[in-house]
């Protein structure tokens, strides 16, 4: 197990190394260079004349005259050693401050969505498998297909409309106006939770539908497995049988696709966030592209990919704990 | 029925099956898998059941533990009487599905081993875990005591290094080891009846012989009865006291192992005997009997074997099922060739 953990950690580090290089290349892609854009930002509208020399000075100040590998090392070194993601020139402040809050909100949305997804899909999928071909099972199938078929923004709009008209709630944004600038308190946390319900439902629906069908199918396969009959023939009670054998195995495919779910949620988040007025990273990412604010874009890209790679790492470990065959094959 | 020719068939009944009829509801219609058969098993004895694929060997014996899938129907007139260890007689067909009494009998008094030792273990738990599960289910012992019982049992079935094996996963054992482990699980509760559903079919010949010997030895030690299912009459000769020959849900001939092997009277049994796999081939499926097995959805009228029988008598065999003809106290055949002689 220690060897396995070690291998996976190395694997994750290598992946992140390549990801960081790709992100760095993306940051370098826009025309012109950072110094010109920075100078343009800083002095535009001030009437100051910018000369080549000024730009060269800025370039030297930021170390932009150095070759790309050195700049890469400086950038990644700052991140790894000091957690410093660089300057966000569009905001005239550091990247950390610009994305700081939004990253926590994005992660909160991500994890609440994942929790909703698994809390519903795993037990309900198992139930559907046990009651196969019952009315409940068919109803769940219909709901699942609705989840696949309805575009998220439409779902978001519908839920927004319903909750505003019928529940008279302020669903847009993450906080009610009275809490927006208030210090953290239990009430504020509850207010945040109530605002998370709709985005979590919207984002979780299709992931839930997908995982529910996966759990149901695996469970059905496993229920008919000879090893289950063998356990039944040993006199194991039915409920214990279902939990110990098919249910245990039905979790595996869900665990192994956790990072896909995270990925899907990240890519669906911006549209839903736009409709629901949520401040999150996806929107900021788009904006930073438009502003050519590449350190912001780079930081967001790096953090989001790291989240997905890290979830992949976690699911690998969870899977190795759940299924002893995994270690034997790969370890 | 008392025996004068072979006293090994004597003894008190453990299991009495009467008029067992089992069908399945399927999308294509109702399949009758077992069609009104009778058999009994005596304490400490081995009943062999032979027949080609689809003859209902598994279905008829799994029903003793009520292990058939939900789409199965056991006819109301069927009776499966089992004598429990405490002397009580229970009607298995009347037991509550998955109820307490049935669960006590499952594993505790009747155990089952399958053809495929790999898939009969769950891959995600250790061998030990799955033996302990059985022990804890039936005995009031602590986990540690259950572990000792399990290790003891692994030792008894000839698994070397049982303490080590106990901690291993099924895929870390060889096929023969797994079948031994499966036997250990089955026998850890000291059942009075072991149903062995083709326990050696998937093993190669030397391992097969070892497992058969192991089962014989354990039977002597523990005194349980065995129902031994196989395609292979050659194997039956080595293990069974009494043999019944099944085809398409019917019993066509029944007798002591000697009678079936040396004095078989049914054309189907005789065809099976001719088709005994050679010693060097691994108990593969029989192919030697000519003609196809009819689909269970369109069972032939009369004797089910008449469509493939060399000695078929048109107008007789395809009309009615023949009545049993008693050739000796222990030997019965269901065939018009012999019914005629009686008339
Ligand atoms: N779950 C099921 N649904 C429908 N039909 C079934 C089911 N299980 C068994 N049958 C049918 O019952 C009949 C008897 O099957 P059974 O498994 O008892 O045969 P068998 O003698 O054990 O054969 P084999 O040697 O291949 O194991 C077959 O025709 C089979 O198609
Ligand atoms: Mg079978």
PDB file of N, CA and C in Angstrom, chain B residues 97-179:
ATOM      1  N   UNK B  97     -39.659 -17.252   2.474  1.00  0.00           N
ATOM      2  CA  UNK B  97     -38.455 -16.948   1.698  1.00  0.00           C
ATOM      3  C   UNK B  97     -37.481 -16.114   2.540  1.00  0.00           C
ATOM      4  N   UNK B  98     -36.240 -16.507   2.588  1.00  0.00           N
ATOM      5  CA  UNK B  98     -35.207 -15.802   3.345  1.00  0.00           C
ATOM      6  C   UNK B  98     -35.534 -15.630   4.830  1.00  0.00           C
ATOM      7  N   UNK B  99     -36.449 -16.427   5.327  1.00  0.00           N
ATOM      8  CA  UNK B  99     -36.789 -16.366   6.751  1.00  0.00           C
ATOM      9  C   UNK B  99     -35.724 -17.042   7.602  1.00  0.00           C
ATOM     10  N   UNK B 100     -35.923 -16.991   8.925  1.00  0.00           N
ATOM     11  CA  UNK B 100     -34.877 -17.449   9.820  1.00  0.00           C
ATOM     12  C   UNK B 100     -34.625 -18.952   9.709  1.00  0.00           C
ATOM     13  N   UNK B 101     -35.716 -19.730   9.641  1.00  0.00           N
ATOM     14  CA  UNK B 101     -35.518 -21.176   9.603  1.00  0.00           C
ATOM     15  C   UNK B 101     -34.784 -21.590   8.327  1.00  0.00           C
ATOM     16  N   UNK B 102     -35.165 -20.958   7.223  1.00  0.00           N
ATOM     17  CA  UNK B 102     -34.496 -21.277   5.963  1.00  0.00           C
ATOM     18  C   UNK B 102     -33.008 -20.924   6.042  1.00  0.00           C
ATOM     19  N   UNK B 103     -32.723 -19.781   6.687  1.00  0.00           N
ATOM     20  CA  UNK B 103     -31.319 -19.367   6.795  1.00  0.00           C
ATOM     21  C   UNK B 103     -30.514 -20.289   7.711  1.00  0.00           C
ATOM     22  N   UNK B 104     -31.195 -20.836   8.717  1.00  0.00           N
ATOM     23  CA  UNK B 104     -30.503 -21.800   9.572  1.00  0.00           C
ATOM     24  C   UNK B 104     -30.123 -23.045   8.778  1.00  0.00           C
ATOM     25  N   UNK B 105     -31.058 -23.458   7.911  1.00  0.00           N
ATOM     26  CA  UNK B 105     -30.806 -24.661   7.121  1.00  0.00           C
ATOM     27  C   UNK B 105     -29.715 -24.401   6.088  1.00  0.00           C
ATOM     28  N   UNK B 106     -29.809 -23.241   5.426  1.00  0.00           N
ATOM     29  CA  UNK B 106     -28.785 -22.881   4.440  1.00  0.00           C
ATOM     30  C   UNK B 106     -27.429 -22.750   5.135  1.00  0.00           C
ATOM     31  N   UNK B 107     -26.488 -23.519   4.684  1.00  0.00           N
ATOM     32  CA  UNK B 107     -25.150 -23.416   5.255  1.00  0.00           C
ATOM     33  C   UNK B 107     -25.008 -24.218   6.526  1.00  0.00           C
ATOM     34  N   UNK B 108     -25.981 -24.116   7.409  1.00  0.00           N
ATOM     35  CA  UNK B 108     -25.908 -24.825   8.678  1.00  0.00           C
ATOM     36  C   UNK B 108     -26.188 -26.313   8.532  1.00  0.00           C
ATOM     37  N   UNK B 109     -27.145 -26.672   7.652  1.00  0.00           N
ATOM     38  CA  UNK B 109     -27.502 -28.085   7.518  1.00  0.00           C
ATOM     39  C   UNK B 109     -27.393 -28.587   6.090  1.00  0.00           C
ATOM     40  N   UNK B 110     -27.597 -27.683   5.148  1.00  0.00           N
ATOM     41  CA  UNK B 110     -27.384 -28.054   3.750  1.00  0.00           C
ATOM     42  C   UNK B 110     -26.375 -27.063   3.172  1.00  0.00           C
ATOM     43  N   UNK B 111     -25.327 -27.574   2.566  1.00  0.00           N
ATOM     44  CA  UNK B 111     -24.328 -26.679   1.986  1.00  0.00           C
ATOM     45  C   UNK B 111     -24.218 -26.963   0.500  1.00  0.00           C
ATOM     46  N   UNK B 112     -23.667 -25.983  -0.230  1.00  0.00           N
ATOM     47  CA  UNK B 112     -23.627 -26.092  -1.686  1.00  0.00           C
ATOM     48  C   UNK B 112     -22.244 -25.703  -2.193  1.00  0.00           C
ATOM     49  N   UNK B 113     -21.679 -26.520  -3.067  1.00  0.00           N
ATOM     50  CA  UNK B 113     -20.484 -26.066  -3.779  1.00  0.00           C
ATOM     51  C   UNK B 113     -20.737 -26.136  -5.276  1.00  0.00           C
ATOM     52  N   UNK B 114     -20.093 -25.205  -5.978  1.00  0.00           N
ATOM     53  CA  UNK B 114     -20.392 -25.052  -7.397  1.00  0.00           C
ATOM     54  C   UNK B 114     -19.241 -25.518  -8.262  1.00  0.00           C
ATOM     55  N   UNK B 115     -19.577 -25.524  -9.551  1.00  0.00           N
ATOM     56  CA  UNK B 115     -18.593 -25.898 -10.548  1.00  0.00           C
ATOM     57  C   UNK B 115     -17.435 -24.909 -10.604  1.00  0.00           C
ATOM     58  N   UNK B 116     -17.759 -23.612 -10.516  1.00  0.00           N
ATOM     59  CA  UNK B 116     -16.741 -22.596 -10.762  1.00  0.00           C
ATOM     60  C   UNK B 116     -16.247 -22.014  -9.435  1.00  0.00           C
ATOM     61  N   UNK B 117     -15.131 -22.509  -8.922  1.00  0.00           N
ATOM     62  CA  UNK B 117     -14.712 -22.028  -7.613  1.00  0.00           C
ATOM     63  C   UNK B 117     -14.273 -20.569  -7.632  1.00  0.00           C
ATOM     64  N   UNK B 118     -13.910 -20.057  -8.823  1.00  0.00           N
ATOM     65  CA  UNK B 118     -13.499 -18.652  -8.880  1.00  0.00           C
ATOM     66  C   UNK B 118     -14.680 -17.739  -8.636  1.00  0.00           C
ATOM     67  N   UNK B 119     -15.767 -17.967  -9.372  1.00  0.00           N
ATOM     68  CA  UNK B 119     -16.867 -17.015  -9.258  1.00  0.00           C
ATOM     69  C   UNK B 119     -17.732 -17.280  -8.037  1.00  0.00           C
ATOM     70  N   UNK B 120     -17.474 -18.376  -7.326  1.00  0.00           N
ATOM     71  CA  UNK B 120     -18.298 -18.579  -6.138  1.00  0.00           C
ATOM     72  C   UNK B 120     -17.705 -17.889  -4.914  1.00  0.00           C
ATOM     73  N   UNK B 121     -16.517 -17.302  -5.078  1.00  0.00           N
ATOM     74  CA  UNK B 121     -15.999 -16.411  -4.048  1.00  0.00           C
ATOM     75  C   UNK B 121     -16.111 -14.976  -4.537  1.00  0.00           C
ATOM     76  N   UNK B 122     -16.390 -14.078  -3.619  1.00  0.00           N
ATOM     77  CA  UNK B 122     -16.341 -12.678  -3.990  1.00  0.00           C
ATOM     78  C   UNK B 122     -14.882 -12.244  -4.038  1.00  0.00           C
ATOM     79  N   UNK B 123     -14.491 -11.534  -5.103  1.00  0.00           N
ATOM     80  CA  UNK B 123     -13.069 -11.190  -5.263  1.00  0.00           C
ATOM     81  C   UNK B 123     -12.568 -10.156  -4.262  1.00  0.00           C
ATOM     82  N   UNK B 124     -13.473  -9.437  -3.613  1.00  0.00           N
ATOM     83  CA  UNK B 124     -13.003  -8.321  -2.788  1.00  0.00           C
ATOM     84  C   UNK B 124     -12.870  -8.663  -1.305  1.00  0.00           C
ATOM     85  N   UNK B 125     -13.160  -9.903  -0.932  1.00  0.00           N
ATOM     86  CA  UNK B 125     -12.943 -10.293   0.459  1.00  0.00           C
ATOM     87  C   UNK B 125     -11.984 -11.484   0.496  1.00  0.00           C
ATOM     88  N   UNK B 126     -11.276 -11.613   1.608  1.00  0.00           N
ATOM     89  CA  UNK B 126     -10.338 -12.726   1.717  1.00  0.00           C
ATOM     90  C   UNK B 126     -11.113 -14.035   1.873  1.00  0.00           C
ATOM     91  N   UNK B 127     -10.411 -15.130   1.593  1.00  0.00           N
ATOM     92  CA  UNK B 127     -10.972 -16.452   1.800  1.00  0.00           C
ATOM     93  C   UNK B 127     -11.468 -16.565   3.251  1.00  0.00           C
ATOM     94  N   UNK B 128     -10.602 -16.122   4.177  1.00  0.00           N
ATOM     95  CA  UNK B 128     -10.931 -16.210   5.600  1.00  0.00           C
ATOM     96  C   UNK B 128     -12.214 -15.474   5.938  1.00  0.00           C
ATOM     97  N   UNK B 129     -12.337 -14.280   5.415  1.00  0.00           N
ATOM     98  CA  UNK B 129     -13.535 -13.479   5.655  1.00  0.00           C
ATOM     99  C   UNK B 129     -14.788 -14.257   5.279  1.00  0.00           C
ATOM    100  N   UNK B 130     -14.728 -14.958   4.148  1.00  0.00           N
ATOM    101  CA  UNK B 130     -15.935 -15.628   3.655  1.00  0.00           C
ATOM    102  C   UNK B 130     -16.227 -16.935   4.403  1.00  0.00           C
ATOM    103  N   UNK B 131     -15.189 -17.515   5.018  1.00  0.00           N
ATOM    104  CA  UNK B 131     -15.456 -18.690   5.858  1.00  0.00           C
ATOM    105  C   UNK B 131     -16.028 -18.226   7.209  1.00  0.00           C
ATOM    106  N   UNK B 132     -15.388 -17.210   7.772  1.00  0.00           N
ATOM    107  CA  UNK B 132     -15.834 -16.685   9.066  1.00  0.00           C
ATOM    108  C   UNK B 132     -17.293 -16.247   8.995  1.00  0.00           C
ATOM    109  N   UNK B 133     -17.630 -15.632   7.865  1.00  0.00           N
ATOM    110  CA  UNK B 133     -19.004 -15.180   7.670  1.00  0.00           C
ATOM    111  C   UNK B 133     -19.975 -16.340   7.905  1.00  0.00           C
ATOM    112  N   UNK B 134     -19.645 -17.502   7.328  1.00  0.00           N
ATOM    113  CA  UNK B 134     -20.518 -18.667   7.477  1.00  0.00           C
ATOM    114  C   UNK B 134     -20.549 -19.141   8.927  1.00  0.00           C
ATOM    115  N   UNK B 135     -19.374 -19.177   9.545  1.00  0.00           N
ATOM    116  CA  UNK B 135     -19.309 -19.687  10.917  1.00  0.00           C
ATOM    117  C   UNK B 135     -20.094 -18.782  11.866  1.00  0.00           C
ATOM    118  N   UNK B 136     -19.869 -17.473  11.740  1.00  0.00           N
ATOM    119  CA  UNK B 136     -20.545 -16.529  12.641  1.00  0.00           C
ATOM    120  C   UNK B 136     -22.053 -16.558  12.454  1.00  0.00           C
ATOM    121  N   UNK B 137     -22.459 -16.886  11.210  1.00  0.00           N
ATOM    122  CA  UNK B 137     -23.883 -16.927  10.919  1.00  0.00           C
ATOM    123  C   UNK B 137     -24.588 -18.030  11.703  1.00  0.00           C
ATOM    124  N   UNK B 138     -23.873 -19.107  11.944  1.00  0.00           N
ATOM    125  CA  UNK B 138     -24.549 -20.287  12.482  1.00  0.00           C
ATOM    126  C   UNK B 138     -24.127 -20.667  13.890  1.00  0.00           C
ATOM    127  N   UNK B 139     -22.989 -20.159  14.335  1.00  0.00           N
ATOM    128  CA  UNK B 139     -22.545 -20.568  15.660  1.00  0.00           C
ATOM    129  C   UNK B 139     -22.356 -19.358  16.530  1.00  0.00           C
ATOM    130  N   UNK B 140     -22.601 -19.557  17.806  1.00  0.00           N
ATOM    131  CA  UNK B 140     -22.452 -18.472  18.744  1.00  0.00           C
ATOM    132  C   UNK B 140     -21.009 -18.410  19.234  1.00  0.00           C
ATOM    133  N   UNK B 141     -20.117 -17.955  18.368  1.00  0.00           N
ATOM    134  CA  UNK B 141     -18.709 -17.906  18.753  1.00  0.00           C
ATOM    135  C   UNK B 141     -18.153 -16.509  18.477  1.00  0.00           C
ATOM    136  N   UNK B 142     -17.025 -16.214  19.092  1.00  0.00           N
ATOM    137  CA  UNK B 142     -16.391 -14.921  18.860  1.00  0.00           C
ATOM    138  C   UNK B 142     -15.666 -14.968  17.519  1.00  0.00           C
ATOM    139  N   UNK B 143     -15.256 -13.786  17.060  1.00  0.00           N
ATOM    140  CA  UNK B 143     -14.535 -13.700  15.790  1.00  0.00           C
ATOM    141  C   UNK B 143     -13.264 -14.532  15.812  1.00  0.00           C
ATOM    142  N   UNK B 144     -12.555 -14.478  16.950  1.00  0.00           N
ATOM    143  CA  UNK B 144     -11.295 -15.218  17.052  1.00  0.00           C
ATOM    144  C   UNK B 144     -11.527 -16.719  16.997  1.00  0.00           C
ATOM    145  N   UNK B 145     -12.588 -17.164  17.703  1.00  0.00           N
ATOM    146  CA  UNK B 145     -12.906 -18.600  17.658  1.00  0.00           C
ATOM    147  C   UNK B 145     -13.290 -19.009  16.241  1.00  0.00           C
ATOM    148  N   UNK B 146     -14.071 -18.149  15.577  1.00  0.00           N
ATOM    149  CA  UNK B 146     -14.482 -18.448  14.204  1.00  0.00           C
ATOM    150  C   UNK B 146     -13.256 -18.565  13.307  1.00  0.00           C
ATOM    151  N   UNK B 147     -12.279 -17.709  13.563  1.00  0.00           N
ATOM    152  CA  UNK B 147     -11.056 -17.737  12.770  1.00  0.00           C
ATOM    153  C   UNK B 147     -10.327 -19.071  12.965  1.00  0.00           C
ATOM    154  N   UNK B 148     -10.264 -19.532  14.215  1.00  0.00           N
ATOM    155  CA  UNK B 148      -9.604 -20.813  14.470  1.00  0.00           C
ATOM    156  C   UNK B 148     -10.337 -21.956  13.777  1.00  0.00           C
ATOM    157  N   UNK B 149     -11.680 -21.916  13.841  1.00  0.00           N
ATOM    158  CA  UNK B 149     -12.473 -22.944  13.152  1.00  0.00           C
ATOM    159  C   UNK B 149     -12.155 -22.927  11.652  1.00  0.00           C
ATOM    160  N   UNK B 150     -12.088 -21.714  11.099  1.00  0.00           N
ATOM    161  CA  UNK B 150     -11.839 -21.574   9.655  1.00  0.00           C
ATOM    162  C   UNK B 150     -10.462 -22.131   9.284  1.00  0.00           C
ATOM    163  N   UNK B 151      -9.458 -21.775  10.071  1.00  0.00           N
ATOM    164  CA  UNK B 151      -8.097 -22.231   9.770  1.00  0.00           C
ATOM    165  C   UNK B 151      -8.000 -23.750   9.896  1.00  0.00           C
ATOM    166  N   UNK B 152      -8.666 -24.270  10.913  1.00  0.00           N
ATOM    167  CA  UNK B 152      -8.759 -25.711  11.097  1.00  0.00           C
ATOM    168  C   UNK B 152      -9.321 -26.389   9.860  1.00  0.00           C
ATOM    169  N   UNK B 153     -10.402 -25.792   9.345  1.00  0.00           N
ATOM    170  CA  UNK B 153     -11.112 -26.361   8.205  1.00  0.00           C
ATOM    171  C   UNK B 153     -10.241 -26.311   6.951  1.00  0.00           C
ATOM    172  N   UNK B 154      -9.531 -25.184   6.767  1.00  0.00           N
ATOM    173  CA  UNK B 154      -8.630 -25.064   5.614  1.00  0.00           C
ATOM    174  C   UNK B 154      -7.562 -26.151   5.683  1.00  0.00           C
ATOM    175  N   UNK B 155      -7.098 -26.402   6.908  1.00  0.00           N
ATOM    176  CA  UNK B 155      -6.112 -27.446   7.105  1.00  0.00           C
ATOM    177  C   UNK B 155      -6.698 -28.804   6.723  1.00  0.00           C
ATOM    178  N   UNK B 156      -7.941 -29.020   7.155  1.00  0.00           N
ATOM    179  CA  UNK B 156      -8.601 -30.297   6.932  1.00  0.00           C
ATOM    180  C   UNK B 156      -8.791 -30.605   5.448  1.00  0.00           C
ATOM    181  N   UNK B 157      -9.033 -29.582   4.645  1.00  0.00           N
ATOM    182  CA  UNK B 157      -9.238 -29.840   3.217  1.00  0.00           C
ATOM    183  C   UNK B 157      -7.908 -29.869   2.462  1.00  0.00           C
ATOM    184  N   UNK B 158      -6.814 -29.918   3.217  1.00  0.00           N
ATOM    185  CA  UNK B 158      -5.520 -30.127   2.584  1.00  0.00           C
ATOM    186  C   UNK B 158      -4.907 -28.884   1.996  1.00  0.00           C
ATOM    187  N   UNK B 159      -5.235 -27.738   2.562  1.00  0.00           N
ATOM    188  CA  UNK B 159      -4.587 -26.513   2.101  1.00  0.00           C
ATOM    189  C   UNK B 159      -3.376 -26.266   2.985  1.00  0.00           C
ATOM    190  N   UNK B 160      -2.198 -26.214   2.344  1.00  0.00           N
ATOM    191  CA  UNK B 160      -0.988 -26.019   3.136  1.00  0.00           C
ATOM    192  C   UNK B 160      -0.922 -24.566   3.581  1.00  0.00           C
ATOM    193  N   UNK B 161      -0.268 -24.349   4.711  1.00  0.00           N
ATOM    194  CA  UNK B 161      -0.105 -22.982   5.185  1.00  0.00           C
ATOM    195  C   UNK B 161      -1.431 -22.261   5.429  1.00  0.00           C
ATOM    196  N   UNK B 162      -2.356 -22.904   6.133  1.00  0.00           N
ATOM    197  CA  UNK B 162      -3.711 -22.343   6.222  1.00  0.00           C
ATOM    198  C   UNK B 162      -3.762 -20.930   6.810  1.00  0.00           C
ATOM    199  N   UNK B 163      -2.851 -20.628   7.738  1.00  0.00           N
ATOM    200  CA  UNK B 163      -2.868 -19.297   8.341  1.00  0.00           C
ATOM    201  C   UNK B 163      -2.596 -18.211   7.304  1.00  0.00           C
ATOM    202  N   UNK B 164      -1.678 -18.554   6.401  1.00  0.00           N
ATOM    203  CA  UNK B 164      -1.323 -17.640   5.326  1.00  0.00           C
ATOM    204  C   UNK B 164      -2.492 -17.515   4.337  1.00  0.00           C
ATOM    205  N   UNK B 165      -3.035 -18.675   3.936  1.00  0.00           N
ATOM    206  CA  UNK B 165      -4.134 -18.709   2.952  1.00  0.00           C
ATOM    207  C   UNK B 165      -5.353 -17.960   3.447  1.00  0.00           C
ATOM    208  N   UNK B 166      -5.550 -18.047   4.736  1.00  0.00           N
ATOM    209  CA  UNK B 166      -6.698 -17.403   5.368  1.00  0.00           C
ATOM    210  C   UNK B 166      -6.764 -15.928   4.991  1.00  0.00           C
ATOM    211  N   UNK B 167      -5.577 -15.315   4.891  1.00  0.00           N
ATOM    212  CA  UNK B 167      -5.511 -13.871   4.639  1.00  0.00           C
ATOM    213  C   UNK B 167      -5.492 -13.545   3.159  1.00  0.00           C
ATOM    214  N   UNK B 168      -5.476 -14.576   2.306  1.00  0.00           N
ATOM    215  CA  UNK B 168      -5.343 -14.304   0.877  1.00  0.00           C
ATOM    216  C   UNK B 168      -6.687 -14.110   0.195  1.00  0.00           C
ATOM    217  N   UNK B 169      -6.609 -13.489  -0.976  1.00  0.00           N
ATOM    218  CA  UNK B 169      -7.816 -13.277  -1.770  1.00  0.00           C
ATOM    219  C   UNK B 169      -7.984 -14.437  -2.741  1.00  0.00           C
ATOM    220  N   UNK B 170      -9.228 -14.695  -3.162  1.00  0.00           N
ATOM    221  CA  UNK B 170      -9.475 -15.863  -4.011  1.00  0.00           C
ATOM    222  C   UNK B 170      -8.581 -15.914  -5.248  1.00  0.00           C
ATOM    223  N   UNK B 171      -8.296 -14.731  -5.841  1.00  0.00           N
ATOM    224  CA  UNK B 171      -7.519 -14.758  -7.084  1.00  0.00           C
ATOM    225  C   UNK B 171      -6.053 -15.090  -6.838  1.00  0.00           C
ATOM    226  N   UNK B 172      -5.651 -15.185  -5.581  1.00  0.00           N
ATOM    227  CA  UNK B 172      -4.267 -15.546  -5.292  1.00  0.00           C
ATOM    228  C   UNK B 172      -4.090 -17.055  -5.159  1.00  0.00           C
ATOM    229  N   UNK B 173      -5.207 -17.812  -5.291  1.00  0.00           N
ATOM    230  CA  UNK B 173      -5.140 -19.267  -5.164  1.00  0.00           C
ATOM    231  C   UNK B 173      -5.321 -19.932  -6.528  1.00  0.00           C
ATOM    232  N   UNK B 174      -4.783 -21.147  -6.658  1.00  0.00           N
ATOM    233  CA  UNK B 174      -4.996 -21.886  -7.900  1.00  0.00           C
ATOM    234  C   UNK B 174      -6.407 -22.470  -7.913  1.00  0.00           C
ATOM    235  N   UNK B 175      -6.842 -22.945  -9.087  1.00  0.00           N
ATOM    236  CA  UNK B 175      -8.191 -23.482  -9.219  1.00  0.00           C
ATOM    237  C   UNK B 175      -8.480 -24.605  -8.236  1.00  0.00           C
ATOM    238  N   UNK B 176      -7.540 -25.532  -8.118  1.00  0.00           N
ATOM    239  CA  UNK B 176      -7.735 -26.654  -7.206  1.00  0.00           C
ATOM    240  C   UNK B 176      -7.815 -26.191  -5.758  1.00  0.00           C
ATOM    241  N   UNK B 177      -6.950 -25.219  -5.395  1.00  0.00           N
ATOM    242  CA  UNK B 177      -6.957 -24.653  -4.043  1.00  0.00           C
ATOM    243  C   UNK B 177      -8.284 -23.977  -3.742  1.00  0.00           C
ATOM    244  N   UNK B 178      -8.771 -23.236  -4.747  1.00  0.00           N
ATOM    245  CA  UNK B 178     -10.034 -22.531  -4.551  1.00  0.00           C
ATOM    246  C   UNK B 178     -11.166 -23.519  -4.298  1.00  0.00           C
ATOM    247  N   UNK B 179     -11.150 -24.644  -5.059  1.00  0.00           N
ATOM    248  CA  UNK B 179     -12.229 -25.613  -4.851  1.00  0.00           C
ATOM    249  C   UNK B 179     -12.100 -26.226  -3.461  1.00  0.00           C
TER     250      UNK B 179
END
